[in-house]
PDB file of C-alpha atoms in Angstrom:
ATOM      1  CA  UNK A   1     -53.607  12.544  -6.998  1.00 68.00           C
ATOM      2  CA  UNK A   2     -55.822   9.573  -7.815  1.00 74.00           C
ATOM      3  CA  UNK A   3     -57.222  11.420 -10.834  1.00 69.00           C
ATOM      4  CA  UNK A   4     -53.736  11.878 -12.258  1.00 72.00           C
ATOM      5  CA  UNK A   5     -52.708   8.259 -11.720  1.00 75.00           C
ATOM      6  CA  UNK A   6     -55.906   6.387 -12.558  1.00 76.00           C
ATOM      7  CA  UNK A   7     -58.083   8.837 -14.477  1.00 75.00           C
ATOM      8  CA  UNK A   8     -61.098  10.770 -13.217  1.00 74.00           C
ATOM      9  CA  UNK A   9     -63.709   8.036 -13.747  1.00 77.00           C
ATOM     10  CA  UNK A  10     -61.846   5.288 -11.906  1.00 81.00           C
ATOM     11  CA  UNK A  11     -60.704   7.607  -9.131  1.00 79.00           C
ATOM     12  CA  UNK A  12     -64.281   8.701  -8.437  1.00 79.00           C
ATOM     13  CA  UNK A  13     -65.638   5.170  -8.602  1.00 83.00           C
ATOM     14  CA  UNK A  14     -63.016   3.880  -6.156  1.00 85.00           C
ATOM     15  CA  UNK A  15     -62.504   6.891  -3.929  1.00 82.00           C
ATOM     16  CA  UNK A  16     -62.846   4.686  -0.831  1.00 84.00           C
ATOM     17  CA  UNK A  17     -60.507   1.969  -2.092  1.00 86.00           C
ATOM     18  CA  UNK A  18     -57.566   2.186   0.309  1.00 83.00           C
ATOM     19  CA  UNK A  19     -55.424  -0.081  -1.889  1.00 82.00           C
ATOM     20  CA  UNK A  20     -55.520   2.255  -4.894  1.00 83.00           C
ATOM     21  CA  UNK A  21     -52.044   3.752  -5.276  1.00 83.00           C
ATOM     22  CA  UNK A  22     -53.413   7.237  -5.953  1.00 79.00           C
ATOM     23  CA  UNK A  23     -55.485   7.132  -2.779  1.00 80.00           C
ATOM     24  CA  UNK A  24     -52.505   5.853  -0.805  1.00 83.00           C
ATOM     25  CA  UNK A  25     -50.369   8.792  -1.972  1.00 81.00           C
ATOM     26  CA  UNK A  26     -53.211  11.222  -1.201  1.00 78.00           C
ATOM     27  CA  UNK A  27     -53.525   9.776   2.277  1.00 79.00           C
ATOM     28  CA  UNK A  28     -49.819  10.148   3.024  1.00 77.00           C
ATOM     29  CA  UNK A  29     -49.770  13.734   1.757  1.00 74.00           C
ATOM     30  CA  UNK A  30     -52.765  14.569   3.953  1.00 72.00           C
ATOM     31  CA  UNK A  31     -50.927  13.109   6.937  1.00 71.00           C
ATOM     32  CA  UNK A  32     -47.991  15.413   6.177  1.00 66.00           C
ATOM     33  CA  UNK A  33     -50.306  18.448   6.051  1.00 61.00           C
ATOM     34  CA  UNK A  34     -52.436  17.870   9.149  1.00 62.00           C
ATOM     35  CA  UNK A  35     -55.288  16.331   7.193  1.00 63.00           C
ATOM     36  CA  UNK A  36     -55.390  19.063   4.523  1.00 62.00           C
ATOM     37  CA  UNK A  37     -55.898  18.017   0.905  1.00 60.00           C
ATOM     38  CA  UNK A  38     -54.832  21.246  -0.819  1.00 61.00           C
ATOM     39  CA  UNK A  39     -51.289  21.580  -2.072  1.00 63.00           C
ATOM     40  CA  UNK A  40     -48.198  19.401  -2.129  1.00 68.00           C
ATOM     41  CA  UNK A  41     -45.242  19.923   0.230  1.00 65.00           C
ATOM     42  CA  UNK A  42     -42.210  21.431  -1.475  1.00 65.00           C
ATOM     43  CA  UNK A  43     -38.531  20.774  -1.093  1.00 59.00           C
ATOM     44  CA  UNK A  44     -37.996  17.112  -1.897  1.00 67.00           C
ATOM     45  CA  UNK A  45     -37.411  15.247  -5.135  1.00 77.00           C
ATOM     46  CA  UNK A  46     -40.252  12.876  -4.299  1.00 77.00           C
ATOM     47  CA  UNK A  47     -42.727  15.740  -3.978  1.00 78.00           C
ATOM     48  CA  UNK A  48     -41.442  17.199  -7.252  1.00 82.00           C
ATOM     49  CA  UNK A  49     -42.169  13.863  -8.895  1.00 84.00           C
ATOM     50  CA  UNK A  50     -45.676  13.729  -7.445  1.00 84.00           C
ATOM     51  CA  UNK A  51     -46.318  17.317  -8.554  1.00 85.00           C
ATOM     52  CA  UNK A  52     -45.214  16.381 -12.047  1.00 88.00           C
ATOM     53  CA  UNK A  53     -47.719  13.511 -12.117  1.00 86.00           C
ATOM     54  CA  UNK A  54     -50.541  15.891 -11.239  1.00 87.00           C
ATOM     55  CA  UNK A  55     -49.494  18.627 -13.651  1.00 91.00           C
ATOM     56  CA  UNK A  56     -48.795  16.080 -16.376  1.00 91.00           C
ATOM     57  CA  UNK A  57     -52.406  14.984 -16.005  1.00 89.00           C
ATOM     58  CA  UNK A  58     -53.422  18.662 -16.209  1.00 92.00           C
ATOM     59  CA  UNK A  59     -51.419  18.963 -19.438  1.00 94.00           C
ATOM     60  CA  UNK A  60     -53.362  16.100 -21.002  1.00 93.00           C
ATOM     61  CA  UNK A  61     -56.696  17.528 -19.875  1.00 93.00           C
ATOM     62  CA  UNK A  62     -55.796  20.951 -21.251  1.00 95.00           C
ATOM     63  CA  UNK A  63     -54.670  19.454 -24.550  1.00 95.00           C
ATOM     64  CA  UNK A  64     -57.972  17.602 -24.921  1.00 94.00           C
ATOM     65  CA  UNK A  65     -59.992  20.740 -24.153  1.00 94.00           C
ATOM     66  CA  UNK A  66     -58.103  22.884 -26.636  1.00 95.00           C
ATOM     67  CA  UNK A  67     -58.383  20.234 -29.325  1.00 94.00           C
ATOM     68  CA  UNK A  68     -62.133  19.991 -28.741  1.00 94.00           C
ATOM     69  CA  UNK A  69     -62.391  23.786 -28.991  1.00 93.00           C
ATOM     70  CA  UNK A  70     -60.517  23.781 -32.303  1.00 94.00           C
ATOM     71  CA  UNK A  71     -57.613  25.822 -30.934  1.00 93.00           C
ATOM     72  CA  UNK A  72     -54.357  24.850 -32.635  1.00 91.00           C
ATOM     73  CA  UNK A  73     -52.252  27.990 -33.194  1.00 89.00           C
ATOM     74  CA  UNK A  74     -50.317  27.972 -29.925  1.00 92.00           C
ATOM     75  CA  UNK A  75     -47.308  26.607 -28.091  1.00 92.00           C
ATOM     76  CA  UNK A  76     -47.284  25.955 -24.338  1.00 93.00           C
ATOM     77  CA  UNK A  77     -44.127  25.379 -22.332  1.00 91.00           C
ATOM     78  CA  UNK A  78     -44.326  24.292 -18.716  1.00 92.00           C
ATOM     79  CA  UNK A  79     -41.414  24.055 -16.306  1.00 86.00           C
ATOM     80  CA  UNK A  80     -42.698  22.599 -13.058  1.00 83.00           C
ATOM     81  CA  UNK A  81     -45.589  24.921 -12.167  1.00 86.00           C
ATOM     82  CA  UNK A  82     -44.584  27.807 -14.443  1.00 87.00           C
ATOM     83  CA  UNK A  83     -46.481  28.084 -17.721  1.00 91.00           C
ATOM     84  CA  UNK A  84     -45.552  30.082 -20.799  1.00 90.00           C
ATOM     85  CA  UNK A  85     -48.210  30.275 -23.482  1.00 93.00           C
ATOM     86  CA  UNK A  86     -47.250  31.537 -26.944  1.00 90.00           C
ATOM     87  CA  UNK A  87     -50.039  32.595 -29.297  1.00 90.00           C
ATOM     88  CA  UNK A  88     -50.579  34.699 -32.405  1.00 85.00           C
ATOM     89  CA  UNK A  89     -53.491  36.679 -30.972  1.00 87.00           C
ATOM     90  CA  UNK A  90     -54.669  37.850 -27.526  1.00 87.00           C
ATOM     91  CA  UNK A  91     -58.055  36.206 -28.101  1.00 91.00           C
ATOM     92  CA  UNK A  92     -56.500  32.753 -28.397  1.00 93.00           C
ATOM     93  CA  UNK A  93     -54.393  33.489 -25.330  1.00 92.00           C
ATOM     94  CA  UNK A  94     -57.484  34.374 -23.299  1.00 92.00           C
ATOM     95  CA  UNK A  95     -59.252  31.200 -24.427  1.00 93.00           C
ATOM     96  CA  UNK A  96     -56.272  29.052 -23.409  1.00 95.00           C
ATOM     97  CA  UNK A  97     -55.982  30.840 -20.064  1.00 93.00           C
ATOM     98  CA  UNK A  98     -59.671  30.169 -19.380  1.00 93.00           C
ATOM     99  CA  UNK A  99     -59.305  26.467 -20.198  1.00 94.00           C
ATOM    100  CA  UNK A 100     -56.158  26.148 -18.090  1.00 94.00           C
ATOM    101  CA  UNK A 101     -57.886  27.820 -15.149  1.00 93.00           C
ATOM    102  CA  UNK A 102     -60.794  25.391 -15.389  1.00 92.00           C
ATOM    103  CA  UNK A 103     -58.486  22.368 -15.571  1.00 92.00           C
ATOM    104  CA  UNK A 104     -56.523  23.485 -12.521  1.00 90.00           C
ATOM    105  CA  UNK A 105     -59.674  24.258 -10.520  1.00 88.00           C
ATOM    106  CA  UNK A 106     -60.843  20.683 -11.110  1.00 85.00           C
ATOM    107  CA  UNK A 107     -57.601  19.562  -9.453  1.00 83.00           C
ATOM    108  CA  UNK A 108     -57.965  21.934  -6.522  1.00 79.00           C
ATOM    109  CA  UNK A 109     -55.310  24.261  -7.931  1.00 85.00           C
ATOM    110  CA  UNK A 110     -55.398  27.810  -9.231  1.00 86.00           C
ATOM    111  CA  UNK A 111     -53.224  30.237 -11.145  1.00 88.00           C
ATOM    112  CA  UNK A 112     -51.409  32.930  -9.218  1.00 84.00           C
ATOM    113  CA  UNK A 113     -53.141  36.095 -10.433  1.00 82.00           C
ATOM    114  CA  UNK A 114     -50.214  38.318  -9.443  1.00 80.00           C
ATOM    115  CA  UNK A 115     -47.869  36.325 -11.682  1.00 81.00           C
ATOM    116  CA  UNK A 116     -50.245  35.878 -14.615  1.00 87.00           C
ATOM    117  CA  UNK A 117     -49.360  38.511 -17.196  1.00 85.00           C
ATOM    118  CA  UNK A 118     -49.361  39.016 -20.944  1.00 86.00           C
ATOM    119  CA  UNK A 119     -46.540  40.411 -23.053  1.00 82.00           C
ATOM    120  CA  UNK A 120     -45.964  41.336 -26.683  1.00 78.00           C
ATOM    121  CA  UNK A 121     -42.169  41.265 -26.390  1.00 75.00           C
ATOM    122  CA  UNK A 122     -41.523  37.549 -26.227  1.00 77.00           C
ATOM    123  CA  UNK A 123     -37.743  37.579 -25.844  1.00 75.00           C
ATOM    124  CA  UNK A 124     -37.363  40.303 -23.224  1.00 71.00           C
ATOM    125  CA  UNK A 125     -40.353  39.164 -21.173  1.00 74.00           C
ATOM    126  CA  UNK A 126     -38.901  35.657 -21.006  1.00 72.00           C
ATOM    127  CA  UNK A 127     -35.874  36.962 -19.093  1.00 69.00           C
ATOM    128  CA  UNK A 128     -36.217  37.998 -15.473  1.00 68.00           C
ATOM    129  CA  UNK A 129     -35.616  41.729 -14.844  1.00 67.00           C
ATOM    130  CA  UNK A 130     -32.605  41.090 -12.605  1.00 57.00           C
ATOM    131  CA  UNK A 131     -30.950  38.967 -15.282  1.00 62.00           C
ATOM    132  CA  UNK A 132     -31.626  41.584 -17.966  1.00 63.00           C
ATOM    133  CA  UNK A 133     -29.971  44.212 -15.787  1.00 62.00           C
ATOM    134  CA  UNK A 134     -26.981  41.936 -15.232  1.00 55.00           C
ATOM    135  CA  UNK A 135     -26.626  41.231 -18.950  1.00 60.00           C
ATOM    136  CA  UNK A 136     -26.554  44.927 -19.828  1.00 62.00           C
ATOM    137  CA  UNK A 137     -23.314  45.340 -17.933  1.00 63.00           C
ATOM    138  CA  UNK A 138     -21.598  42.557 -19.875  1.00 57.00           C
ATOM    139  CA  UNK A 139     -21.338  43.927 -23.392  1.00 55.00           C
ATOM    140  CA  UNK A 140     -17.978  42.280 -23.895  1.00 56.00           C
ATOM    141  CA  UNK A 141     -19.303  38.858 -22.977  1.00 60.00           C
ATOM    142  CA  UNK A 142     -17.639  36.022 -24.876  1.00 64.00           C
ATOM    143  CA  UNK A 143     -21.006  34.345 -25.342  1.00 87.00           C
ATOM    144  CA  UNK A 144     -22.601  35.329 -28.660  1.00 92.00           C
ATOM    145  CA  UNK A 145     -26.124  34.706 -27.445  1.00 92.00           C
ATOM    146  CA  UNK A 146     -25.695  36.967 -24.413  1.00 89.00           C
ATOM    147  CA  UNK A 147     -24.097  39.605 -26.623  1.00 91.00           C
ATOM    148  CA  UNK A 148     -27.166  39.550 -28.871  1.00 93.00           C
ATOM    149  CA  UNK A 149     -29.462  39.752 -25.846  1.00 91.00           C
ATOM    150  CA  UNK A 150     -27.662  42.913 -24.744  1.00 89.00           C
ATOM    151  CA  UNK A 151     -28.325  44.402 -28.180  1.00 91.00           C
ATOM    152  CA  UNK A 152     -31.940  43.242 -27.959  1.00 91.00           C
ATOM    153  CA  UNK A 153     -32.347  45.122 -24.673  1.00 87.00           C
ATOM    154  CA  UNK A 154     -30.844  48.245 -26.259  1.00 87.00           C
ATOM    155  CA  UNK A 155     -33.234  47.914 -29.189  1.00 88.00           C
ATOM    156  CA  UNK A 156     -36.159  47.649 -26.803  1.00 87.00           C
ATOM    157  CA  UNK A 157     -35.192  50.962 -25.203  1.00 85.00           C
ATOM    158  CA  UNK A 158     -34.150  52.695 -28.439  1.00 87.00           C
ATOM    159  CA  UNK A 159     -36.010  51.176 -31.408  1.00 88.00           C
ATOM    160  CA  UNK A 160     -34.723  52.107 -34.867  1.00 87.00           C
ATOM    161  CA  UNK A 161     -31.791  54.012 -33.364  1.00 85.00           C
ATOM    162  CA  UNK A 162     -28.618  54.397 -35.379  1.00 83.00           C
ATOM    163  CA  UNK A 163     -26.635  53.029 -32.451  1.00 85.00           C
ATOM    164  CA  UNK A 164     -28.691  49.836 -32.660  1.00 89.00           C
ATOM    165  CA  UNK A 165     -27.733  49.331 -36.299  1.00 89.00           C
ATOM    166  CA  UNK A 166     -24.094  49.953 -35.438  1.00 87.00           C
ATOM    167  CA  UNK A 167     -24.221  47.454 -32.572  1.00 89.00           C
ATOM    168  CA  UNK A 168     -25.791  44.854 -34.853  1.00 92.00           C
ATOM    169  CA  UNK A 169     -23.165  45.504 -37.519  1.00 91.00           C
ATOM    170  CA  UNK A 170     -20.398  44.884 -35.000  1.00 90.00           C
ATOM    171  CA  UNK A 171     -22.167  41.725 -33.873  1.00 93.00           C
ATOM    172  CA  UNK A 172     -22.434  40.571 -37.485  1.00 94.00           C
ATOM    173  CA  UNK A 173     -18.700  41.030 -37.910  1.00 92.00           C
ATOM    174  CA  UNK A 174     -18.056  39.059 -34.746  1.00 93.00           C
ATOM    175  CA  UNK A 175     -20.469  36.338 -35.843  1.00 94.00           C
ATOM    176  CA  UNK A 176     -18.682  35.916 -39.173  1.00 92.00           C
ATOM    177  CA  UNK A 177     -15.338  35.682 -37.395  1.00 91.00           C
ATOM    178  CA  UNK A 178     -16.528  33.017 -34.945  1.00 90.00           C
ATOM    179  CA  UNK A 179     -15.810  29.430 -35.934  1.00 88.00           C
ATOM    180  CA  UNK A 180     -17.914  27.573 -33.376  1.00 89.00           C
ATOM    181  CA  UNK A 181     -21.440  28.906 -32.913  1.00 93.00           C
ATOM    182  CA  UNK A 182     -23.882  27.421 -30.406  1.00 91.00           C
ATOM    183  CA  UNK A 183     -27.679  27.727 -30.337  1.00 93.00           C
ATOM    184  CA  UNK A 184     -28.126  29.303 -33.794  1.00 95.00           C
ATOM    185  CA  UNK A 185     -31.908  28.853 -33.777  1.00 95.00           C
ATOM    186  CA  UNK A 186     -32.229  30.701 -30.462  1.00 95.00           C
ATOM    187  CA  UNK A 187     -30.244  33.605 -31.885  1.00 96.00           C
ATOM    188  CA  UNK A 188     -32.416  33.582 -35.020  1.00 96.00           C
ATOM    189  CA  UNK A 189     -35.397  34.185 -32.726  1.00 95.00           C
ATOM    190  CA  UNK A 190     -33.647  37.035 -30.926  1.00 95.00           C
ATOM    191  CA  UNK A 191     -32.535  38.706 -34.164  1.00 95.00           C
ATOM    192  CA  UNK A 192     -36.050  38.369 -35.600  1.00 94.00           C
ATOM    193  CA  UNK A 193     -37.505  40.033 -32.523  1.00 93.00           C
ATOM    194  CA  UNK A 194     -35.032  42.905 -32.872  1.00 94.00           C
ATOM    195  CA  UNK A 195     -36.088  43.349 -36.501  1.00 92.00           C
ATOM    196  CA  UNK A 196     -39.753  43.205 -35.520  1.00 91.00           C
ATOM    197  CA  UNK A 197     -39.284  46.080 -33.074  1.00 90.00           C
ATOM    198  CA  UNK A 198     -36.857  48.039 -35.279  1.00 90.00           C
ATOM    199  CA  UNK A 199     -37.598  47.662 -39.008  1.00 88.00           C
ATOM    200  CA  UNK A 200     -34.813  50.124 -39.809  1.00 87.00           C
ATOM    201  CA  UNK A 201     -32.323  47.497 -38.665  1.00 90.00           C
ATOM    202  CA  UNK A 202     -33.758  44.782 -40.881  1.00 90.00           C
ATOM    203  CA  UNK A 203     -30.933  44.698 -43.462  1.00 91.00           C
ATOM    204  CA  UNK A 204     -28.273  43.868 -40.880  1.00 93.00           C
ATOM    205  CA  UNK A 205     -30.683  41.602 -38.981  1.00 94.00           C
ATOM    206  CA  UNK A 206     -31.249  39.717 -42.238  1.00 94.00           C
ATOM    207  CA  UNK A 207     -27.517  39.274 -42.657  1.00 94.00           C
ATOM    208  CA  UNK A 208     -27.221  37.929 -39.113  1.00 96.00           C
ATOM    209  CA  UNK A 209     -30.187  35.607 -39.621  1.00 96.00           C
ATOM    210  CA  UNK A 210     -28.790  34.347 -42.934  1.00 95.00           C
ATOM    211  CA  UNK A 211     -25.529  33.333 -41.273  1.00 95.00           C
ATOM    212  CA  UNK A 212     -27.319  31.588 -38.411  1.00 96.00           C
ATOM    213  CA  UNK A 213     -29.737  29.798 -40.735  1.00 95.00           C
ATOM    214  CA  UNK A 214     -26.821  28.377 -42.694  1.00 93.00           C
ATOM    215  CA  UNK A 215     -25.872  26.401 -39.580  1.00 94.00           C
ATOM    216  CA  UNK A 216     -29.239  24.636 -39.406  1.00 94.00           C
ATOM    217  CA  UNK A 217     -30.383  21.464 -41.181  1.00 93.00           C
ATOM    218  CA  UNK A 218     -32.508  22.142 -44.256  1.00 91.00           C
ATOM    219  CA  UNK A 219     -35.834  21.230 -42.639  1.00 93.00           C
ATOM    220  CA  UNK A 220     -35.182  23.439 -39.604  1.00 94.00           C
ATOM    221  CA  UNK A 221     -34.052  26.257 -41.896  1.00 94.00           C
ATOM    222  CA  UNK A 222     -37.255  26.101 -43.942  1.00 94.00           C
ATOM    223  CA  UNK A 223     -39.394  25.960 -40.807  1.00 94.00           C
ATOM    224  CA  UNK A 224     -37.580  28.965 -39.326  1.00 94.00           C
ATOM    225  CA  UNK A 225     -38.018  31.082 -42.468  1.00 94.00           C
ATOM    226  CA  UNK A 226     -41.729  30.313 -42.595  1.00 92.00           C
ATOM    227  CA  UNK A 227     -42.145  31.330 -38.965  1.00 92.00           C
ATOM    228  CA  UNK A 228     -40.139  34.531 -39.480  1.00 93.00           C
ATOM    229  CA  UNK A 229     -42.327  35.406 -42.460  1.00 91.00           C
ATOM    230  CA  UNK A 230     -45.496  34.725 -40.455  1.00 89.00           C
ATOM    231  CA  UNK A 231     -44.313  36.964 -37.610  1.00 87.00           C
ATOM    232  CA  UNK A 232     -43.246  39.851 -39.818  1.00 86.00           C
ATOM    233  CA  UNK A 233     -46.490  39.625 -41.781  1.00 84.00           C
ATOM    234  CA  UNK A 234     -48.235  40.987 -38.697  1.00 81.00           C
ATOM    235  CA  UNK A 235     -46.516  44.345 -39.251  1.00 82.00           C
ATOM    236  CA  UNK A 236     -47.842  46.984 -41.678  1.00 78.00           C
ATOM    237  CA  UNK A 237     -45.783  48.258 -44.617  1.00 77.00           C
ATOM    238  CA  UNK A 238     -43.277  45.423 -44.623  1.00 78.00           C
ATOM    239  CA  UNK A 239     -42.328  45.465 -48.295  1.00 84.00           C
ATOM    240  CA  UNK A 240     -38.633  46.060 -47.666  1.00 84.00           C
ATOM    241  CA  UNK A 241     -38.638  43.330 -45.017  1.00 88.00           C
ATOM    242  CA  UNK A 242     -40.100  40.878 -47.499  1.00 90.00           C
ATOM    243  CA  UNK A 243     -37.421  41.844 -50.017  1.00 89.00           C
ATOM    244  CA  UNK A 244     -34.652  41.070 -47.532  1.00 91.00           C
ATOM    245  CA  UNK A 245     -36.379  37.902 -46.386  1.00 91.00           C
ATOM    246  CA  UNK A 246     -36.590  36.761 -49.982  1.00 91.00           C
ATOM    247  CA  UNK A 247     -32.914  37.593 -50.409  1.00 91.00           C
ATOM    248  CA  UNK A 248     -31.869  35.190 -47.656  1.00 91.00           C
ATOM    249  CA  UNK A 249     -34.395  32.433 -48.366  1.00 91.00           C
ATOM    250  CA  UNK A 250     -34.888  32.296 -52.131  1.00 89.00           C
ATOM    251  CA  UNK A 251     -32.319  29.547 -52.626  1.00 87.00           C
ATOM    252  CA  UNK A 252     -34.135  27.088 -50.357  1.00 88.00           C
ATOM    253  CA  UNK A 253     -37.712  28.452 -49.974  1.00 88.00           C
ATOM    254  CA  UNK A 254     -38.501  30.207 -53.263  1.00 87.00           C
ATOM    255  CA  UNK A 255     -42.289  30.154 -52.936  1.00 85.00           C
ATOM    256  CA  UNK A 256     -43.183  32.030 -49.766  1.00 86.00           C
ATOM    257  CA  UNK A 257     -46.463  33.939 -49.982  1.00 86.00           C
ATOM    258  CA  UNK A 258     -45.097  37.423 -50.557  1.00 87.00           C
ATOM    259  CA  UNK A 259     -47.364  40.460 -50.881  1.00 86.00           C
ATOM    260  CA  UNK A 260     -44.701  42.868 -52.107  1.00 87.00           C
ATOM    261  CA  UNK A 261     -44.946  43.281 -55.880  1.00 87.00           C
ATOM    262  CA  UNK A 262     -41.201  43.093 -56.517  1.00 88.00           C
ATOM    263  CA  UNK A 263     -40.975  39.886 -54.499  1.00 88.00           C
ATOM    264  CA  UNK A 264     -43.771  38.361 -56.521  1.00 89.00           C
ATOM    265  CA  UNK A 265     -41.936  39.241 -59.721  1.00 88.00           C
ATOM    266  CA  UNK A 266     -38.789  37.578 -58.392  1.00 89.00           C
ATOM    267  CA  UNK A 267     -40.865  34.474 -57.644  1.00 87.00           C
ATOM    268  CA  UNK A 268     -41.914  34.434 -61.278  1.00 85.00           C
ATOM    269  CA  UNK A 269     -45.486  35.560 -60.707  1.00 86.00           C
ATOM    270  CA  UNK A 270     -47.202  38.019 -62.986  1.00 83.00           C
ATOM    271  CA  UNK A 271     -47.510  41.341 -61.178  1.00 82.00           C
ATOM    272  CA  UNK A 272     -48.122  44.950 -62.181  1.00 81.00           C
ATOM    273  CA  UNK A 273     -45.246  47.011 -60.856  1.00 81.00           C
ATOM    274  CA  UNK A 274     -46.606  50.164 -62.470  1.00 80.00           C
ATOM    275  CA  UNK A 275     -49.688  51.191 -64.413  1.00 80.00           C
ATOM    276  CA  UNK A 276     -49.050  50.967 -68.141  1.00 80.00           C
ATOM    277  CA  UNK A 277     -52.664  50.724 -69.276  1.00 80.00           C
ATOM    278  CA  UNK A 278     -52.384  54.136 -70.877  1.00 83.00           C
ATOM    279  CA  UNK A 279     -49.615  52.966 -73.235  1.00 84.00           C
ATOM    280  CA  UNK A 280     -50.935  51.958 -76.644  1.00 85.00           C
ATOM    281  CA  UNK A 281     -47.628  51.111 -78.303  1.00 87.00           C
ATOM    282  CA  UNK A 282     -47.019  47.355 -78.011  1.00 86.00           C
ATOM    283  CA  UNK A 283     -43.241  47.643 -78.412  1.00 87.00           C
ATOM    284  CA  UNK A 284     -43.031  50.252 -75.654  1.00 85.00           C
ATOM    285  CA  UNK A 285     -45.123  48.087 -73.355  1.00 82.00           C
ATOM    286  CA  UNK A 286     -42.813  45.173 -74.031  1.00 82.00           C
ATOM    287  CA  UNK A 287     -39.763  47.338 -73.331  1.00 84.00           C
ATOM    288  CA  UNK A 288     -40.990  48.247 -69.856  1.00 83.00           C
ATOM    289  CA  UNK A 289     -42.329  44.808 -68.976  1.00 82.00           C
ATOM    290  CA  UNK A 290     -41.887  44.539 -65.161  1.00 82.00           C
ATOM    291  CA  UNK A 291     -40.691  40.939 -65.455  1.00 80.00           C
ATOM    292  CA  UNK A 292     -37.573  42.176 -67.258  1.00 83.00           C
ATOM    293  CA  UNK A 293     -36.242  43.959 -64.193  1.00 85.00           C
ATOM    294  CA  UNK A 294     -35.405  40.589 -62.618  1.00 86.00           C
ATOM    295  CA  UNK A 295     -31.888  39.444 -63.465  1.00 87.00           C
ATOM    296  CA  UNK A 296     -32.456  35.701 -63.395  1.00 86.00           C
ATOM    297  CA  UNK A 297     -28.798  34.832 -63.861  1.00 88.00           C
ATOM    298  CA  UNK A 298     -27.867  36.986 -60.885  1.00 87.00           C
ATOM    299  CA  UNK A 299     -30.732  35.500 -58.902  1.00 86.00           C
ATOM    300  CA  UNK A 300     -29.480  31.966 -59.527  1.00 87.00           C
ATOM    301  CA  UNK A 301     -25.972  32.903 -58.436  1.00 88.00           C
ATOM    302  CA  UNK A 302     -27.013  34.433 -55.111  1.00 86.00           C
ATOM    303  CA  UNK A 303     -25.683  32.703 -52.024  1.00 88.00           C
ATOM    304  CA  UNK A 304     -28.012  32.350 -49.026  1.00 88.00           C
ATOM    305  CA  UNK A 305     -25.574  34.132 -46.695  1.00 92.00           C
ATOM    306  CA  UNK A 306     -25.638  37.932 -46.902  1.00 90.00           C
ATOM    307  CA  UNK A 307     -22.143  39.404 -46.930  1.00 87.00           C
ATOM    308  CA  UNK A 308     -21.200  42.651 -45.139  1.00 85.00           C
ATOM    309  CA  UNK A 309     -20.728  44.506 -48.440  1.00 84.00           C
ATOM    310  CA  UNK A 310     -24.415  44.087 -49.252  1.00 85.00           C
ATOM    311  CA  UNK A 311     -25.660  45.686 -46.062  1.00 81.00           C
ATOM    312  CA  UNK A 312     -23.056  48.457 -46.228  1.00 78.00           C
ATOM    313  CA  UNK A 313     -25.145  49.930 -49.040  1.00 72.00           C
ATOM    314  CA  UNK A 314     -27.850  50.617 -46.458  1.00 64.00           C
ATOM    315  CA  UNK A 315     -25.643  51.708 -43.559  1.00 61.00           C
ATOM    316  CA  UNK A 316     -26.427  55.241 -42.445  1.00 54.00           C
ATOM    317  CA  UNK A 317     -24.212  55.403 -39.365  1.00 49.00           C
ATOM    318  CA  UNK A 318     -20.871  53.913 -38.429  1.00 49.00           C
ATOM    319  CA  UNK A 319     -18.563  54.140 -35.459  1.00 42.00           C
TER     320      UNK A 319
END
């Protein structure tokens, strides 16, 4: 406790100072636990506060260690003594877990090995199994976010299924008919995760995401698109995903780093859509110039929100 309140150096130097507030708290906690120094009693608001002081100190120590190690691509959320670590690669996750373990050991604490797990499916793994089961039985829930979570669970069990696309289409219709929408950014994350697991559903997911993004401030919208692009870039053969992502973001983020040739042409980059090296006639080469396939007037008139008629072109199943 003294380390958290006064810092490690001072706490060690004055470990016998009975007037130091950290030592006083330690002494009282030991009295409550028959002289033991490990652990903090649970059940009271005061003990929760003391726990937060200790773990807040652990947060600072962990942050310093990760900064010193040059680790920056991560996000850590802690609620009381539960940690969730979000990373782009398992290697970074392992490095953070090692540092966290070392920090906690210094404080006489340790991670619960039985509860320390890794998961690729961020959305579904963040929801307890009992709650997921409960949500599945509430498909008519008035809450849009819960409705989308039900679809997410279905997509997890049946990726790329026609029924998933149909369910998303119905959700899109409901979303467009809803006047007051809460937590749009959360639903953007859920829809992105569905698309990540089921690329076949990306057209309708893009439409859903476009509607939700329109509810965000410009800065948050740009940040969300960049993160979606970074996540989807981890998948192979994502040309059609990039095309849809460009469709919903071109009006406010026109310069994302696309790999798909068509997307690069839309950006205005020079790109070879087909091999015309064998053509010797200059006029013929000019006639089939890839840049000419982009209708710039149409591009300028595009709205950021994808309408149902656009995705109907790609619908293969309907109820």
